[in-house]
XYZ file of C-alpha atoms in Angstrom:
379
model
C -86.259 139.457 -145.271
C -89.250 141.750 -145.943
C -89.711 144.669 -143.550
C -93.360 144.876 -142.497
C -95.295 147.521 -140.585
C -98.929 147.166 -139.516
C -101.122 150.224 -138.836
C -104.375 149.175 -137.185
C -107.681 150.604 -135.970
C -107.337 153.621 -138.263
C -109.868 155.711 -140.142
C -108.281 155.220 -143.568
C -109.050 158.010 -146.042
C -109.280 156.460 -149.516
C -110.099 158.209 -152.796
C -113.876 158.028 -152.347
C -114.471 156.731 -148.854
C -113.247 156.466 -145.270
C -112.744 152.905 -144.028
C -112.152 151.751 -140.469
C -109.374 149.230 -140.846
C -105.747 148.209 -141.168
C -102.914 148.993 -143.589
C -99.879 146.782 -144.041
C -96.604 148.235 -145.334
C -93.871 146.055 -146.812
C -90.528 147.362 -148.012
C -91.704 150.939 -148.350
C -94.891 150.165 -150.259
C -98.504 149.746 -149.277
C -99.077 145.981 -149.389
C -102.634 145.558 -148.153
C -105.702 147.441 -146.939
C -108.397 145.642 -144.973
C -111.448 146.601 -142.973
C -111.514 145.961 -139.266
C -108.767 146.144 -136.640
C -105.750 143.889 -136.313
C -104.418 142.397 -133.092
C -100.877 143.337 -134.062
C -99.176 146.554 -135.081
C -99.649 150.181 -134.085
C -103.138 150.908 -132.762
C -104.355 154.239 -134.119
C -107.255 154.430 -131.681
C -109.501 155.775 -134.428
C -107.119 158.453 -135.718
C -107.156 159.230 -139.428
C -104.608 157.652 -141.770
C -104.160 159.822 -144.867
C -101.775 159.891 -147.810
C -98.711 162.094 -147.371
C -99.349 165.650 -148.540
C -97.835 166.864 -151.819
C -96.815 170.542 -151.716
C -96.299 172.189 -155.118
C -95.729 175.826 -154.167
C -94.054 177.002 -150.975
C -91.838 180.006 -150.329
C -91.082 178.655 -146.880
C -87.453 177.695 -147.564
C -86.720 181.243 -148.664
C -87.960 182.539 -145.299
C -85.453 180.315 -143.496
C -82.578 181.203 -145.842
C -83.243 184.957 -145.795
C -85.035 185.538 -142.466
C -84.366 189.286 -142.516
C -83.582 191.762 -145.319
C -79.941 191.330 -146.301
C -79.445 188.280 -144.048
C -78.347 184.918 -145.517
C -78.498 181.896 -143.218
C -76.398 178.744 -143.550
C -78.039 176.842 -146.412
C -77.962 173.371 -144.867
C -79.328 174.715 -141.595
C -82.098 176.581 -143.443
C -83.002 173.471 -145.439
C -83.139 171.266 -142.351
C -85.358 173.749 -140.501
C -87.677 173.990 -143.500
C -87.746 170.207 -143.915
C -88.577 169.627 -140.251
C -91.520 172.001 -140.354
C -93.045 170.670 -143.572
C -92.786 167.032 -142.448
C -94.412 167.716 -139.089
C -97.203 169.399 -141.059
C -97.825 166.102 -142.885
C -95.997 167.044 -146.101
C -93.976 164.116 -147.473
C -93.277 165.543 -150.947
C -92.317 169.192 -151.253
C -91.465 171.272 -154.301
C -89.059 173.903 -153.027
C -89.600 177.214 -154.810
C -86.433 178.885 -156.072
C -86.632 182.374 -157.562
C -85.292 182.936 -161.059
C -84.601 186.526 -162.103
C -83.734 189.690 -160.206
C -86.261 192.502 -159.976
C -86.900 195.654 -158.001
C -87.255 193.506 -154.882
C -83.608 192.562 -155.301
C -84.066 188.810 -155.643
C -81.003 186.601 -155.409
C -77.654 186.843 -157.162
C -76.748 184.743 -160.182
C -75.738 181.293 -158.983
C -77.237 181.686 -155.503
C -80.269 179.515 -156.214
C -78.063 176.938 -157.928
C -76.051 176.749 -154.724
C -79.275 176.272 -152.777
C -80.354 173.431 -155.072
C -76.937 171.806 -154.667
C -77.292 172.102 -150.897
C -80.743 170.450 -151.002
C -79.352 167.549 -153.009
C -76.327 167.276 -150.735
C -78.574 167.212 -147.661
C -80.648 164.432 -149.235
C -77.543 162.343 -150.007
C -76.360 162.774 -146.415
C -79.729 161.537 -145.115
C -80.467 164.862 -143.412
C -83.965 165.229 -144.877
C -87.218 163.548 -144.033
C -89.416 164.745 -146.913
C -88.831 164.083 -150.613
C -87.583 167.396 -152.073
C -88.073 168.406 -155.717
C -87.615 171.789 -157.383
C -90.091 174.412 -158.539
C -88.457 177.293 -160.418
C -90.451 180.529 -160.095
C -89.486 182.503 -163.189
C -90.085 186.249 -163.204
C -90.466 186.656 -166.970
C -90.195 190.461 -166.819
C -86.688 190.251 -165.319
C -83.820 190.883 -167.707
C -81.684 188.057 -166.275
C -84.305 185.315 -165.807
C -82.963 183.150 -168.661
C -79.429 183.484 -167.294
C -80.588 182.242 -163.875
C -82.646 179.457 -165.435
C -79.609 178.233 -167.392
C -78.041 177.094 -164.104
C -80.675 174.318 -164.039
C -80.315 173.202 -167.648
C -79.593 169.548 -166.838
C -81.122 169.150 -163.373
C -83.687 166.306 -163.256
C -84.975 167.543 -159.878
C -86.694 170.420 -161.707
C -90.238 169.118 -162.135
C -92.238 172.358 -162.143
C -91.694 175.832 -163.620
C -94.042 178.762 -163.083
C -94.207 181.754 -165.409
C -94.989 184.975 -163.531
C -95.009 188.724 -164.084
C -95.408 190.927 -161.020
C -95.171 194.258 -162.875
C -97.872 196.878 -162.146
C -100.912 196.436 -164.365
C -100.159 192.739 -164.838
C -101.761 189.624 -163.384
C -101.702 189.886 -159.574
C -101.493 193.675 -159.643
C -104.096 194.778 -162.190
C -105.024 197.816 -160.108
C -102.585 200.429 -158.887
C -104.383 200.474 -155.530
C -103.150 196.957 -154.790
C -99.700 197.679 -156.160
C -99.329 200.910 -154.210
C -100.244 199.192 -150.968
C -97.884 196.283 -151.614
C -94.838 198.257 -152.793
C -95.066 201.994 -152.042
C -96.330 201.601 -148.489
C -94.298 198.484 -147.747
C -91.047 200.045 -149.003
C -91.714 203.552 -147.664
C -91.227 205.207 -151.071
C -91.951 208.857 -151.810
C -94.358 209.697 -154.644
C -91.461 210.478 -156.970
C -89.525 207.325 -156.047
C -92.638 205.211 -156.500
C -93.335 206.738 -159.934
C -89.807 205.842 -161.096
C -90.170 202.368 -159.569
C -93.422 201.734 -161.489
C -91.994 203.064 -164.748
C -88.957 200.773 -164.548
C -91.093 197.717 -163.800
C -93.527 198.449 -166.623
C -90.753 199.053 -169.138
C -89.039 195.808 -168.157
C -92.282 193.862 -168.505
C -93.041 195.341 -171.925
C -89.547 194.498 -173.134
C -88.927 191.048 -171.711
C -92.114 189.283 -170.562
C -93.391 187.906 -173.868
C -90.088 186.583 -175.309
C -89.014 185.128 -171.959
C -92.379 183.406 -171.475
C -92.083 181.893 -174.951
C -88.496 180.733 -174.435
C -89.101 179.167 -171.029
C -92.261 177.375 -172.159
C -90.376 175.922 -175.106
C -87.580 174.560 -172.905
C -90.072 173.066 -170.449
C -91.989 171.336 -173.209
C -88.777 169.814 -174.565
C -87.774 168.558 -171.091
C -91.279 167.386 -170.078
C -91.346 169.827 -167.157
C -94.818 170.754 -165.896
C -95.608 174.420 -166.577
C -97.623 176.632 -164.248
C -99.095 180.000 -165.172
C -99.114 182.418 -162.249
C -101.853 184.922 -161.361
C -103.861 184.688 -164.594
C -106.546 187.374 -164.579
C -108.238 187.372 -167.987
C -109.569 184.940 -170.562
C -106.711 186.048 -172.821
C -104.233 184.936 -170.156
C -105.923 181.530 -170.023
C -105.844 181.158 -173.807
C -102.143 182.007 -173.753
C -101.575 179.397 -171.041
C -103.409 176.751 -173.073
C -101.133 177.490 -176.012
C -98.077 176.854 -173.851
C -99.432 173.546 -172.531
C -99.847 174.831 -168.975
C -101.150 172.174 -166.572
C -101.312 174.207 -163.364
C -103.119 177.545 -162.942
C -101.549 179.109 -159.852
C -103.602 181.647 -157.921
C -105.923 182.941 -160.682
C -107.035 186.439 -159.702
C -110.528 186.433 -161.213
C -113.474 184.039 -161.237
C -113.522 184.104 -165.053
C -109.875 183.004 -165.236
C -110.417 180.262 -162.656
C -113.527 178.928 -164.419
C -111.818 178.959 -167.811
C -108.638 177.319 -166.526
C -110.592 174.506 -164.862
C -112.742 174.021 -167.983
C -109.563 173.769 -170.067
C -108.342 170.849 -167.927
C -105.776 172.761 -165.892
C -105.533 172.139 -162.154
C -106.534 175.356 -160.412
C -104.317 176.031 -157.388
C -105.117 178.404 -154.542
C -103.505 179.058 -151.181
C -104.483 176.990 -148.173
C -103.997 180.097 -145.965
C -106.652 181.759 -148.146
C -109.062 178.932 -147.217
C -108.236 179.070 -143.504
C -108.458 182.878 -143.316
C -111.467 183.086 -145.642
C -109.808 185.632 -147.913
C -106.678 186.451 -149.895
C -103.886 188.387 -148.176
C -103.454 190.470 -151.372
C -107.123 191.312 -151.884
C -107.799 188.918 -154.761
C -110.548 186.291 -154.973
C -111.266 183.925 -152.090
C -110.407 180.252 -152.495
C -113.710 179.331 -150.860
C -115.543 181.006 -153.742
C -113.783 178.662 -156.153
C -114.578 175.689 -153.921
C -118.264 176.579 -153.973
C -118.133 176.694 -157.812
C -116.396 173.330 -158.038
C -113.291 174.752 -159.709
C -110.750 174.446 -156.880
C -108.412 171.517 -157.593
C -105.153 171.984 -155.641
C -104.137 173.734 -152.443
C -100.710 175.105 -151.581
C -99.426 176.030 -148.133
C -97.639 179.012 -149.724
C -96.267 180.641 -146.547
C -97.823 178.569 -143.678
C -96.915 174.849 -143.904
C -99.565 173.552 -141.473
C -102.318 175.253 -143.479
C -101.996 172.494 -146.093
C -103.416 169.993 -143.606
C -105.822 172.393 -141.911
C -107.559 173.736 -145.037
C -109.068 170.433 -146.320
C -110.796 169.905 -142.969
C -112.159 173.465 -143.156
C -113.565 172.792 -146.637
C -115.126 169.486 -145.587
C -116.679 171.186 -142.539
C -118.124 174.153 -144.408
C -119.227 172.774 -147.794
C -121.895 170.092 -148.036
C -120.763 169.191 -151.559
C -117.125 168.551 -150.509
C -116.360 165.359 -148.602
C -113.174 164.918 -146.600
C -111.722 162.494 -149.213
C -112.443 165.078 -151.929
C -110.879 167.882 -149.910
C -107.780 165.848 -149.069
C -107.374 164.962 -152.765
C -106.555 168.660 -153.284
C -103.369 168.179 -151.243
C -102.520 164.576 -152.172
C -103.645 162.840 -155.361
C -104.460 165.844 -157.574
C -101.162 167.720 -157.098
C -99.267 164.435 -157.545
C -101.133 163.711 -160.796
C -100.666 167.274 -162.065
C -96.867 166.963 -161.975
C -96.737 163.332 -163.121
C -95.958 161.644 -159.791
C -98.034 158.501 -160.210
C -96.406 156.543 -157.357
C -97.923 158.561 -154.486
C -100.906 160.637 -153.410
C -103.284 157.736 -152.714
C -103.568 154.970 -150.157
C -103.605 151.981 -152.497
C -101.670 148.707 -152.821
C -98.371 149.077 -154.672
C -97.923 152.797 -154.046
C -95.300 154.447 -151.850
C -96.123 154.233 -148.175
C -96.110 158.005 -147.709
C -98.615 158.208 -144.869
C -99.705 160.522 -142.067
C -101.496 159.768 -138.802
C -103.813 162.667 -137.976
C -105.929 163.298 -134.896
C -108.758 165.736 -135.387
C -111.709 165.990 -133.050
C -112.356 169.650 -133.904
C -110.444 172.746 -134.981
C -106.823 172.442 -136.058
C -105.772 168.846 -136.871
C -102.732 167.358 -135.128
C -100.064 165.310 -136.930
C -99.201 162.320 -134.735
C -96.814 160.369 -136.984
C -95.437 160.504 -140.544
C -94.012 157.758 -142.767
C -92.130 158.294 -146.010
C -91.660 155.151 -148.106
C -92.539 153.115 -145.034
C -89.923 154.721 -142.768
C -91.199 156.705 -139.810
C -89.810 160.203 -140.156
C -91.885 162.023 -137.533
């Protein structure tokens, strides 16, 4: 017998329009969309019905697993806490970021992220999780051991996204020493001499390892059909390099030139939703709203605040006449799904997964009322 759910009197956000109507779900899929209310089913009372959000880049799990320096929390507990918060933020598909490669920040030990991935998959098998969890490996190409860490995921089909990043001073995110000094010297309380040695080690490691590691990782990803992201591109040369590697996602470009060129090359340009909500970058780089005004902002990421992924599209639709709510929500639903090859979600359309979110928003911060993943209510 078919399981059917009716969601009525909703403001349904489609790809190009918002329709007052009813959605019918059958066996986990969207079966029908019609205008007008229904006399049966759940009455939304005019709340929005949107596609479940697709999160490509979040460090949120790491904050639960290592909530304080040197502290490691129970992995299953950390995963469940992370999962609960992303789902109640409207996120039904989440790419959990796992760090590959140790650096001067310490990072994680060899095998530690593999254990975390195993715990995520174990939690999913035990029906502990409400969102669909996939893996995003954040590869620090300047780290000596990044390929060794990456090898732990050689045959893992859950790996659907790999980002190539270099956080050494003078590179990408930290092109100026002013930014780098603030982020590392001040944050870590280093003396001038300690900071000088710190910078020298990072620069030497980048010069030695970054290029060959970037080449090796890109080659493996191409062979395994894993989507590649380039992180913090700053120059046109960086964008040309990314094009050569088949990069599909430009994460957090740090200059307008890099963002424009990445978008023109057909890459999806990703910026942080917190950047949109706050109106500026926490690290002093370009503002996401500037990219929105230029028409080159394609994807948003909650990065470190899960609810920002739902909040930011409403901010964009409020503040930019050229961005409609359906267009803004596409940045957190259909476009990220398409970028990583998930063609079964991200839209409200017949035949697709019933990953859906009921949202109430009269003004200010939107409120998630209910969440369905594959037709099952999970929040």
